[in-house]
Every structure is written in structure tokens, then in C-alpha cells.
PDB file of C-alpha atoms in Angstrom:
ATOM      1  CA  MET A   1      12.628  -3.245   9.496  1.00  0.00           C
ATOM      2  CA  LEU A   2      10.240  -5.786   8.027  1.00  0.00           C
ATOM      3  CA  GLU A   3       7.735  -5.444  10.862  1.00  0.00           C
ATOM      4  CA  ARG A   4       6.207  -2.406   9.138  1.00  0.00           C
ATOM      5  CA  PHE A   5       5.042  -4.694   6.326  1.00  0.00           C
ATOM      6  CA  PHE A   6       3.333  -7.053   8.781  1.00  0.00           C
ATOM      7  CA  THR A   7       1.551  -4.341  10.751  1.00  0.00           C
ATOM      8  CA  GLY A   8      -1.946  -3.689   9.460  1.00  0.00           C
ATOM      9  CA  ALA A   9      -2.921  -0.189  10.529  1.00  0.00           C
ATOM     10  CA  SER A  10      -5.873   0.642   8.252  1.00  0.00           C
ATOM     11  CA  SER A  11      -9.384  -0.657   7.736  1.00  0.00           C
ATOM     12  CA  TYR A  12      -8.490  -2.343   4.428  1.00  0.00           C
ATOM     13  CA  SER A  13      -4.938  -3.530   5.173  1.00  0.00           C
ATOM     14  CA  HIS A  14      -6.090  -7.036   6.098  1.00  0.00           C
ATOM     15  CA  SER A  15      -8.106  -7.349   2.877  1.00  0.00           C
ATOM     16  CA  VAL A  16      -4.942  -6.666   0.876  1.00  0.00           C
ATOM     17  CA  ASP A  17      -2.988  -9.139   3.006  1.00  0.00           C
ATOM     18  CA  HIS A  18      -5.617 -11.858   2.524  1.00  0.00           C
ATOM     19  CA  LEU A  19      -5.499 -11.342  -1.241  1.00  0.00           C
ATOM     20  CA  ILE A  20      -1.702 -11.660  -1.273  1.00  0.00           C
ATOM     21  CA  PHE A  21      -1.838 -14.799   0.889  1.00  0.00           C
ATOM     22  CA  LEU A  22      -4.534 -16.283  -1.357  1.00  0.00           C
ATOM     23  CA  VAL A  23      -2.421 -15.710  -4.482  1.00  0.00           C
ATOM     24  CA  ALA A  24       0.688 -17.088  -2.735  1.00  0.00           C
ATOM     25  CA  ALA A  25      -1.163 -20.208  -1.571  1.00  0.00           C
ATOM     26  CA  ILE A  26      -2.693 -20.996  -4.965  1.00  0.00           C
ATOM     27  CA  VAL A  27       0.482 -20.285  -6.952  1.00  0.00           C
ATOM     28  CA  GLY A  28       2.587 -22.143  -4.372  1.00  0.00           C
ATOM     29  CA  PHE A  29       0.334 -25.209  -4.588  1.00  0.00           C
ATOM     30  CA  TRP A  30       0.623 -25.386  -8.374  1.00  0.00           C
ATOM     31  CA  LEU A  31       4.368 -24.745  -8.223  1.00  0.00           C
ATOM     32  CA  LEU A  32       4.938 -27.662  -5.855  1.00  0.00           C
ATOM     33  CA  LEU A  33       2.599 -29.916  -7.825  1.00  0.00           C
ATOM     34  CA  ALA A  34       4.241 -29.080 -11.168  1.00  0.00           C
ATOM     35  CA  GLU A  35       7.754 -29.563  -9.799  1.00  0.00           C
ATOM     36  CA  GLY A  36       6.701 -32.814  -8.170  1.00  0.00           C
ATOM     37  CA  CYS A  37       5.309 -34.102 -11.471  1.00  0.00           C
ATOM     38  CA  LEU A  38       8.455 -33.008 -13.286  1.00  0.00           C
ATOM     39  CA  PHE A  39      10.797 -34.914 -10.997  1.00  0.00           C
ATOM     40  CA  TRP A  40       8.483 -37.945 -10.953  1.00  0.00           C
ATOM     41  CA  LEU A  41       8.504 -38.047 -14.759  1.00  0.00           C
ATOM     42  CA  LEU A  42      12.274 -37.602 -14.851  1.00  0.00           C
ATOM     43  CA  PHE A  43      12.672 -40.526 -12.488  1.00  0.00           C
ATOM     44  CA  LYS A  44      10.039 -42.759 -14.123  1.00  0.00           C
ATOM     45  CA  PHE A  45      11.270 -42.274 -17.677  1.00  0.00           C
ATOM     46  CA  ARG A  46      14.980 -42.094 -16.987  1.00  0.00           C
ATOM     47  CA  TYR A  47      17.330 -43.954 -19.247  1.00  0.00           C
ATOM     48  CA  GLN A  48      17.425 -47.681 -18.601  1.00  0.00           C
ATOM     49  CA  GLU A  49      19.601 -50.215 -20.337  1.00  0.00           C
ATOM     50  CA  GLY A  50      17.630 -52.355 -22.776  1.00  0.00           C
ATOM     51  CA  HIS A  51      14.583 -50.062 -22.915  1.00  0.00           C
ATOM     52  CA  GLY A  52      14.140 -48.142 -26.145  1.00  0.00           C
ATOM     53  CA  SER A  53      12.502 -44.742 -26.443  1.00  0.00           C
ATOM     54  CA  GLN A  54       8.849 -44.507 -27.401  1.00  0.00           C
ATOM     55  CA  TYR A  55       7.400 -41.943 -29.784  1.00  0.00           C
ATOM     56  CA  ILE A  56       4.075 -40.436 -28.708  1.00  0.00           C
ATOM     57  CA  THR A  57       1.881 -37.844 -30.406  1.00  0.00           C
ATOM     58  CA  GLY A  58       0.227 -36.549 -27.257  1.00  0.00           C
ATOM     59  CA  GLU A  59      -3.203 -36.852 -28.856  1.00  0.00           C
ATOM     60  CA  GLU A  60      -4.305 -39.933 -26.954  1.00  0.00           C
ATOM     61  CA  LYS A  61      -7.073 -39.302 -24.410  1.00  0.00           C
ATOM     62  CA  HIS A  62      -5.096 -40.745 -21.525  1.00  0.00           C
ATOM     63  CA  LEU A  63      -2.347 -38.223 -22.352  1.00  0.00           C
ATOM     64  CA  THR A  64      -4.389 -35.138 -23.184  1.00  0.00           C
ATOM     65  CA  ARG A  65      -6.097 -35.292 -19.810  1.00  0.00           C
ATOM     66  CA  TRP A  66      -2.738 -34.455 -18.229  1.00  0.00           C
ATOM     67  CA  ILE A  67      -3.144 -31.073 -19.904  1.00  0.00           C
ATOM     68  CA  SER A  68      -6.906 -30.505 -20.022  1.00  0.00           C
ATOM     69  CA  ILE A  69      -7.674 -31.294 -16.377  1.00  0.00           C
ATOM     70  CA  PRO A  70      -4.914 -29.116 -14.826  1.00  0.00           C
ATOM     71  CA  HIS A  71      -5.740 -26.388 -17.359  1.00  0.00           C
ATOM     72  CA  SER A  72      -9.381 -26.333 -16.253  1.00  0.00           C
ATOM     73  CA  LEU A  73      -8.400 -26.284 -12.576  1.00  0.00           C
ATOM     74  CA  VAL A  74      -5.935 -23.428 -13.134  1.00  0.00           C
ATOM     75  CA  ILE A  75      -8.656 -21.401 -14.880  1.00  0.00           C
ATOM     76  CA  LEU A  76     -10.962 -22.051 -11.919  1.00  0.00           C
ATOM     77  CA  CYS A  77      -8.264 -20.799  -9.544  1.00  0.00           C
ATOM     78  CA  ASP A  78      -7.786 -17.709 -11.733  1.00  0.00           C
ATOM     79  CA  VAL A  79     -11.512 -16.965 -11.483  1.00  0.00           C
ATOM     80  CA  VAL A  80     -11.316 -17.163  -7.687  1.00  0.00           C
ATOM     81  CA  ILE A  81      -8.309 -14.797  -7.598  1.00  0.00           C
ATOM     82  CA  ILE A  82      -9.902 -12.330 -10.031  1.00  0.00           C
ATOM     83  CA  PHE A  83     -13.177 -12.289  -8.084  1.00  0.00           C
ATOM     84  CA  TYR A  84     -11.436 -11.554  -4.787  1.00  0.00           C
ATOM     85  CA  ALA A  85      -9.013  -9.049  -6.363  1.00  0.00           C
ATOM     86  CA  VAL A  86     -11.860  -7.082  -7.972  1.00  0.00           C
ATOM     87  CA  SER A  87     -13.777  -6.986  -4.679  1.00  0.00           C
ATOM     88  CA  VAL A  88     -10.709  -5.620  -2.877  1.00  0.00           C
ATOM     89  CA  TRP A  89     -10.105  -3.071  -5.650  1.00  0.00           C
ATOM     90  CA  VAL A  90     -13.696  -1.866  -5.552  1.00  0.00           C
ATOM     91  CA  ASN A  91     -13.570  -1.519  -1.770  1.00  0.00           C
ATOM     92  CA  ILE A  92     -10.358   0.531  -1.811  1.00  0.00           C
ATOM     93  CA  LYS A  93     -10.397   2.433  -5.108  1.00  0.00           C
ATOM     94  CA  GLN A  94     -14.017   2.643  -6.233  1.00  0.00           C
ATOM     95  CA  THR A  95     -15.950   2.984  -2.972  1.00  0.00           C
ATOM     96  CA  MET A  96     -15.384   6.290  -1.201  1.00  0.00           C
ATOM     97  CA  PRO A  97     -16.925   6.345   2.282  1.00  0.00           C
ATOM     98  CA  ALA A  98     -18.040   9.679   3.631  1.00  0.00           C
ATOM     99  CA  ALA A  99     -15.073  11.493   5.155  1.00  0.00           C
ATOM    100  CA  ASP A 100     -14.988  13.197   8.521  1.00  0.00           C
ATOM    101  CA  ARG A 101     -11.908  15.151   7.452  1.00  0.00           C
ATOM    102  CA  THR A 102      -9.911  15.932   4.321  1.00  0.00           C
ATOM    103  CA  VAL A 103      -6.158  16.454   4.087  1.00  0.00           C
ATOM    104  CA  ARG A 104      -4.071  17.660   1.165  1.00  0.00           C
ATOM    105  CA  VAL A 105      -0.822  15.869   0.322  1.00  0.00           C
ATOM    106  CA  PHE A 106       1.858  17.628  -1.756  1.00  0.00           C
ATOM    107  CA  ALA A 107       4.646  15.636  -3.401  1.00  0.00           C
ATOM    108  CA  GLN A 108       7.730  17.340  -4.773  1.00  0.00           C
ATOM    109  CA  GLN A 109      11.411  16.638  -5.297  1.00  0.00           C
ATOM    110  CA  TRP A 110      12.166  15.428  -2.676  1.00  0.00           C
ATOM    111  CA  ALA A 111       9.810  15.928   0.241  1.00  0.00           C
ATOM    112  CA  TRP A 112       6.232  15.491   1.374  1.00  0.00           C
ATOM    113  CA  SER A 113       4.220  18.386   2.725  1.00  0.00           C
ATOM    114  CA  PHE A 114       0.702  18.404   4.103  1.00  0.00           C
ATOM    115  CA  GLN A 115      -2.198  20.754   4.618  1.00  0.00           C
ATOM    116  CA  GLN A 116      -5.019  19.835   6.957  1.00  0.00           C
ATOM    117  CA  PRO A 117      -7.866  21.665   8.661  1.00  0.00           C
ATOM    118  CA  GLY A 118      -7.404  23.194  12.067  1.00  0.00           C
ATOM    119  CA  PRO A 119      -9.902  23.039  14.925  1.00  0.00           C
ATOM    120  CA  ASP A 120     -12.731  24.255  12.656  1.00  0.00           C
ATOM    121  CA  GLY A 121     -12.471  21.012  10.641  1.00  0.00           C
ATOM    122  CA  ILE A 122     -12.672  22.868   7.296  1.00  0.00           C
ATOM    123  CA  LEU A 123      -9.888  22.900   4.721  1.00  0.00           C
ATOM    124  CA  ASP A 124      -8.673  26.160   3.152  1.00  0.00           C
ATOM    125  CA  THR A 125      -9.499  28.402   6.103  1.00  0.00           C
ATOM    126  CA  ALA A 126      -7.287  30.623   8.217  1.00  0.00           C
ATOM    127  CA  ASP A 127      -6.534  27.993  10.853  1.00  0.00           C
ATOM    128  CA  ASP A 128      -5.253  25.371   8.393  1.00  0.00           C
ATOM    129  CA  ILE A 129      -2.167  23.513   9.590  1.00  0.00           C
ATOM    130  CA  ARG A 130       0.740  23.043   7.181  1.00  0.00           C
ATOM    131  CA  THR A 131       3.542  20.621   7.958  1.00  0.00           C
ATOM    132  CA  VAL A 132       6.521  19.115   6.189  1.00  0.00           C
ATOM    133  CA  GLY A 133       7.522  15.493   6.642  1.00  0.00           C
ATOM    134  CA  GLU A 134       4.848  14.633   9.191  1.00  0.00           C
ATOM    135  CA  LEU A 135       1.084  14.156   8.976  1.00  0.00           C
ATOM    136  CA  HIS A 136      -1.087  13.767  12.071  1.00  0.00           C
ATOM    137  CA  VAL A 137      -4.420  11.954  11.797  1.00  0.00           C
ATOM    138  CA  GLN A 138      -6.936  10.631  14.274  1.00  0.00           C
ATOM    139  CA  ALA A 139      -7.474   6.909  14.721  1.00  0.00           C
ATOM    140  CA  ASN A 140     -10.774   5.340  13.625  1.00  0.00           C
ATOM    141  CA  THR A 141     -11.692   8.414  11.592  1.00  0.00           C
ATOM    142  CA  PRO A 142     -12.321   8.224   7.826  1.00  0.00           C
ATOM    143  CA  TYR A 143     -10.102  10.621   5.880  1.00  0.00           C
ATOM    144  CA  HIS A 144     -10.096  11.714   2.266  1.00  0.00           C
ATOM    145  CA  PHE A 145      -6.776  12.869   0.836  1.00  0.00           C
ATOM    146  CA  GLU A 146      -6.185  15.139  -2.145  1.00  0.00           C
ATOM    147  CA  LEU A 147      -2.882  14.135  -3.714  1.00  0.00           C
ATOM    148  CA  VAL A 148      -0.989  16.748  -5.740  1.00  0.00           C
ATOM    149  CA  SER A 149       2.417  16.637  -7.437  1.00  0.00           C
ATOM    150  CA  ARG A 150       4.335  19.888  -7.838  1.00  0.00           C
ATOM    151  CA  ASP A 151       6.844  18.611 -10.389  1.00  0.00           C
ATOM    152  CA  THR A 152       7.090  15.008 -11.603  1.00  0.00           C
ATOM    153  CA  VAL A 153       5.437  11.638 -11.003  1.00  0.00           C
ATOM    154  CA  HIS A 154       5.638  10.486  -7.381  1.00  0.00           C
ATOM    155  CA  SER A 155       3.833   7.744  -5.497  1.00  0.00           C
ATOM    156  CA  PHE A 156       2.248   8.217  -2.074  1.00  0.00           C
ATOM    157  CA  SER A 157       2.808   4.957  -0.211  1.00  0.00           C
ATOM    158  CA  VAL A 158       2.030   4.031   3.405  1.00  0.00           C
ATOM    159  CA  PRO A 159       3.065   0.364   3.745  1.00  0.00           C
ATOM    160  CA  ALA A 160       1.341  -0.140   7.102  1.00  0.00           C
ATOM    161  CA  PHE A 161      -1.940   1.059   5.545  1.00  0.00           C
ATOM    162  CA  ARG A 162      -1.385  -1.001   2.358  1.00  0.00           C
ATOM    163  CA  LEU A 163      -1.941   2.319   0.608  1.00  0.00           C
ATOM    164  CA  LYS A 164      -0.237   3.291  -2.638  1.00  0.00           C
ATOM    165  CA  GLN A 165      -1.363   6.001  -5.046  1.00  0.00           C
ATOM    166  CA  ASP A 166       0.605   7.702  -7.823  1.00  0.00           C
ATOM    167  CA  ALA A 167       0.764  11.489  -7.869  1.00  0.00           C
ATOM    168  CA  VAL A 168       0.543  12.856 -11.409  1.00  0.00           C
ATOM    169  CA  PRO A 169       1.446  16.486 -12.255  1.00  0.00           C
ATOM    170  CA  GLY A 170      -1.572  18.562 -13.231  1.00  0.00           C
ATOM    171  CA  ARG A 171      -4.068  16.277 -11.503  1.00  0.00           C
ATOM    172  CA  VAL A 172      -5.667  16.183  -8.064  1.00  0.00           C
ATOM    173  CA  ILE A 173      -6.180  12.538  -7.149  1.00  0.00           C
ATOM    174  CA  ILE A 174      -8.649  11.686  -4.413  1.00  0.00           C
ATOM    175  CA  GLY A 175      -8.253   8.683  -2.119  1.00  0.00           C
ATOM    176  CA  TRP A 176      -9.181   7.609   1.372  1.00  0.00           C
ATOM    177  CA  PHE A 177      -7.984   5.733   4.427  1.00  0.00           C
ATOM    178  CA  LEU A 178      -9.173   4.916   7.910  1.00  0.00           C
ATOM    179  CA  ALA A 179      -6.302   4.381  10.328  1.00  0.00           C
ATOM    180  CA  THR A 180      -7.149   1.827  13.008  1.00  0.00           C
ATOM    181  CA  ARG A 181      -3.996   1.530  15.109  1.00  0.00           C
ATOM    182  CA  PRO A 182      -2.340   4.468  16.898  1.00  0.00           C
ATOM    183  CA  GLY A 183       1.352   4.750  16.176  1.00  0.00           C
ATOM    184  CA  THR A 184       3.908   6.262  13.817  1.00  0.00           C
ATOM    185  CA  TYR A 185       4.261   4.815  10.312  1.00  0.00           C
ATOM    186  CA  ASP A 186       6.465   5.440   7.290  1.00  0.00           C
ATOM    187  CA  ILE A 187       5.441   7.374   4.199  1.00  0.00           C
ATOM    188  CA  GLN A 188       7.450   6.543   1.100  1.00  0.00           C
ATOM    189  CA  CYS A 189       7.717   7.569  -2.517  1.00  0.00           C
ATOM    190  CA  THR A 190       7.681   4.421  -4.641  1.00  0.00           C
ATOM    191  CA  GLN A 191       8.217   6.029  -8.047  1.00  0.00           C
ATOM    192  CA  MET A 192      11.731   6.861  -9.199  1.00  0.00           C
ATOM    193  CA  CYS A 193      11.499  10.652  -9.142  1.00  0.00           C
ATOM    194  CA  GLY A 194      15.093  11.817  -9.370  1.00  0.00           C
ATOM    195  CA  LEU A 195      18.401  11.857  -7.513  1.00  0.00           C
ATOM    196  CA  GLY A 196      16.842  12.374  -4.061  1.00  0.00           C
ATOM    197  CA  HIS A 197      14.189   9.689  -4.457  1.00  0.00           C
ATOM    198  CA  ALA A 198      15.713   7.397  -1.818  1.00  0.00           C
ATOM    199  CA  MET A 199      15.584  10.168   0.787  1.00  0.00           C
ATOM    200  CA  MET A 200      11.988  11.200   0.085  1.00  0.00           C
ATOM    201  CA  GLY A 201      10.467   9.897   3.267  1.00  0.00           C
ATOM    202  CA  ALA A 202       7.993  11.183   5.821  1.00  0.00           C
ATOM    203  CA  ARG A 203       5.825   9.766   8.557  1.00  0.00           C
ATOM    204  CA  ILE A 204       2.177   9.624   9.470  1.00  0.00           C
ATOM    205  CA  VAL A 205       1.276   9.794  13.147  1.00  0.00           C
ATOM    206  CA  VAL A 206      -2.003   8.137  14.121  1.00  0.00           C
ATOM    207  CA  ASP A 207      -3.227   9.719  17.352  1.00  0.00           C
ATOM    208  CA  THR A 208      -5.927   8.776  19.804  1.00  0.00           C
ATOM    209  CA  PRO A 209      -8.814  11.299  19.846  1.00  0.00           C
ATOM    210  CA  GLN A 210      -7.456  12.942  22.998  1.00  0.00           C
ATOM    211  CA  ALA A 211      -3.893  13.150  21.690  1.00  0.00           C
ATOM    212  CA  HIS A 212      -5.063  14.455  18.329  1.00  0.00           C
ATOM    213  CA  ALA A 213      -7.178  17.175  19.934  1.00  0.00           C
ATOM    214  CA  ALA A 214      -4.162  18.268  21.973  1.00  0.00           C
ATOM    215  CA  TRP A 215      -1.952  18.262  18.860  1.00  0.00           C
ATOM    216  CA  LEU A 216      -4.494  20.354  16.945  1.00  0.00           C
ATOM    217  CA  GLN A 217      -4.529  22.875  19.744  1.00  0.00           C
ATOM    218  CA  ARG A 218      -0.727  23.159  19.766  1.00  0.00           C
ATOM    219  CA  ALA A 219      -0.278  23.136  15.985  1.00  0.00           C
ATOM    220  CA  SER A 220      -2.920  25.774  15.376  1.00  0.00           C
ATOM    221  CA  ASN A 221      -1.318  28.042  18.024  1.00  0.00           C
ATOM    222  CA  PRO A 222       2.351  28.470  16.996  1.00  0.00           C
ATOM    223  CA  ALA A 223       3.280  30.357  20.156  1.00  0.00           C
ATOM    224  CA  LEU A 224       1.951  27.574  22.374  1.00  0.00           C
ATOM    225  CA  ALA A 225       3.574  24.956  20.175  1.00  0.00           C
ATOM    226  CA  ALA A 226       6.951  26.674  20.494  1.00  0.00           C
ATOM    227  CA  GLN A 227       6.660  26.716  24.283  1.00  0.00           C
ATOM    228  CA  THR A 228       5.441  23.169  24.788  1.00  0.00           C
ATOM    229  CA  ILE A 229       7.173  21.241  21.995  1.00  0.00           C
ATOM    230  CA  SER A 230      10.358  23.048  20.985  1.00  0.00           C
ATOM    231  CA  PRO A 231      11.965  24.825  23.938  1.00  0.00           C
ATOM    232  CA  ARG A 232      15.463  24.124  22.586  1.00  0.00           C
ATOM    233  CA  PRO A 233      17.575  27.033  21.250  1.00  0.00           C
ATOM    234  CA  GLU A 234      17.491  25.626  17.728  1.00  0.00           C
ATOM    235  CA  ALA A 235      13.686  25.524  17.663  1.00  0.00           C
ATOM    236  CA  LEU A 236      11.603  27.814  15.499  1.00  0.00           C
ATOM    237  CA  PRO A 237      10.940  31.290  16.917  1.00  0.00           C
ATOM    238  CA  ALA A 238       7.549  31.674  18.567  1.00  0.00           C
ATOM    239  CA  GLU A 239       6.309  34.014  15.877  1.00  0.00           C
ATOM    240  CA  ALA A 240       7.003  31.510  13.084  1.00  0.00           C
ATOM    241  CA  THR A 241       4.038  29.588  11.779  1.00  0.00           C
ATOM    242  CA  LEU A 242       3.965  26.073  10.432  1.00  0.00           C
ATOM    243  CA  ALA A 243       2.868  27.560   7.112  1.00  0.00           C
ATOM    244  CA  GLU A 244       6.344  29.074   6.808  1.00  0.00           C
ATOM    245  CA  VAL A 245       8.038  25.683   7.012  1.00  0.00           C
ATOM    246  CA  ARG A 246       7.921  24.746   3.344  1.00  0.00           C
ATOM    247  CA  PRO A 247      10.362  22.749   1.257  1.00  0.00           C
TER     248      PRO A 247
END
């Protein structure tokens, strides 16, 4: 289960991981150092028979440096974290690379649905492909997504991409990703959105260029898709289109 959090499947997933590891290393270092000093002081100044307590003001230079020096070093570490965090934020949230394709993501209680261009590569045309619960994208291709909520606040999260973006009713929020590793990855809602929140899952399938071209051909031709993908009796009838499969 946890392997999905260790798999980096987007162009910026490793940047997010490096930032988390940097914060963990710096905070972990100061945690161990502070705890070490605490136990050393407890041991050094433990009660001993015949030794009275000593009153100190803490204003002596040899004492204040125990505060001023670590304080300065912690501030320096904070500057390093803030610098790296801002650079990662700018790369993911502020810099929008040119997109080869655009997909539309709809969040609603409690399902994800998607609209993406067909073979013509243009959104909002007759060959658009509409799916529920599954989004197909091509590897190593920059995508823009238009995130829309149909009811309440949701959050579009793809852990393997290190992607998380809230969906706010009444707004169209633009984001981007570039999937780098073919495979199938989870899509989650990470905002409490009602009773069915825990079941609001979907998946994103990252295809190779050849596999994605074949999927586009099948998905944009419902009759062919019915013959090649769903020959079982419970499958959709050949005349049904993916646009009819809506939550």
C-alpha cells in the first residue's frame, strides 16, 4: 500500500520528495541534539548529596550563548528550507509550461469524471472523450487540467505525482502535470466532502505513446471499444457512448 507514496511518476515528484527529506533531516538533527542536551543536563545537574542548588539569572554571557548560538543556527536552517520550498512552489504552482493537451476534471459527491480531447487534440469538440473513474494520459507529455467542482469543496490528489489541488465550487482552477512513468496510479479526494468521501477514488492510467494512441482510437469509437474491450454480456451496448456514462 505504501509503495504508491514512494513511486515518483511526475516531473516534479522528486522535487517535492527532496524538500520533505530536507525538512526531515534538519528537524531530525535539531530534535536529536536538543534531546541529547536535555538528558546530558539532567545527568550533569542531578541531585547529589552535599551539593546545594545554585541560583542563576541566565544573563551571563557564557549562559546566553546556549540560546543565541542555536537560535541563529535555527534561523539559518529556516532560511534554507524557505528558499527551497519557495523554489519548489514556484516550479509547480506559479510556472505553467506550455501544454500539449488539456483535460477537464469534474469533482462531485462522490466520484471523479473526466473530459479530454479525442484524436483531434482539441477540447470541447464532437470527438471529446468522457469517462468516469478513469483518466488516460500519455507519458512524457505536458498536460494542463481544468479542475471543477459540481457541489462542494473537494481535493484532486494524485500521490504518485505529488499533486494536490483543491476544487472550489464556482471556480475553474488550472494546474499541470507531466507524467514520466507508465502505469496506473490512484486519484483521491483529500477534503472531507460528505458521507461517501472515503469511497471517492479513481485512477489515472499513464500510457506509452503507442498505447495511448490505440486507447484514443477505441475510446473515440464506441462501437469498436465495445467489441475490443467489453465483449462480456454485462458490458455497455455498442450504441452507448462514453458521454452517457455519467455519475
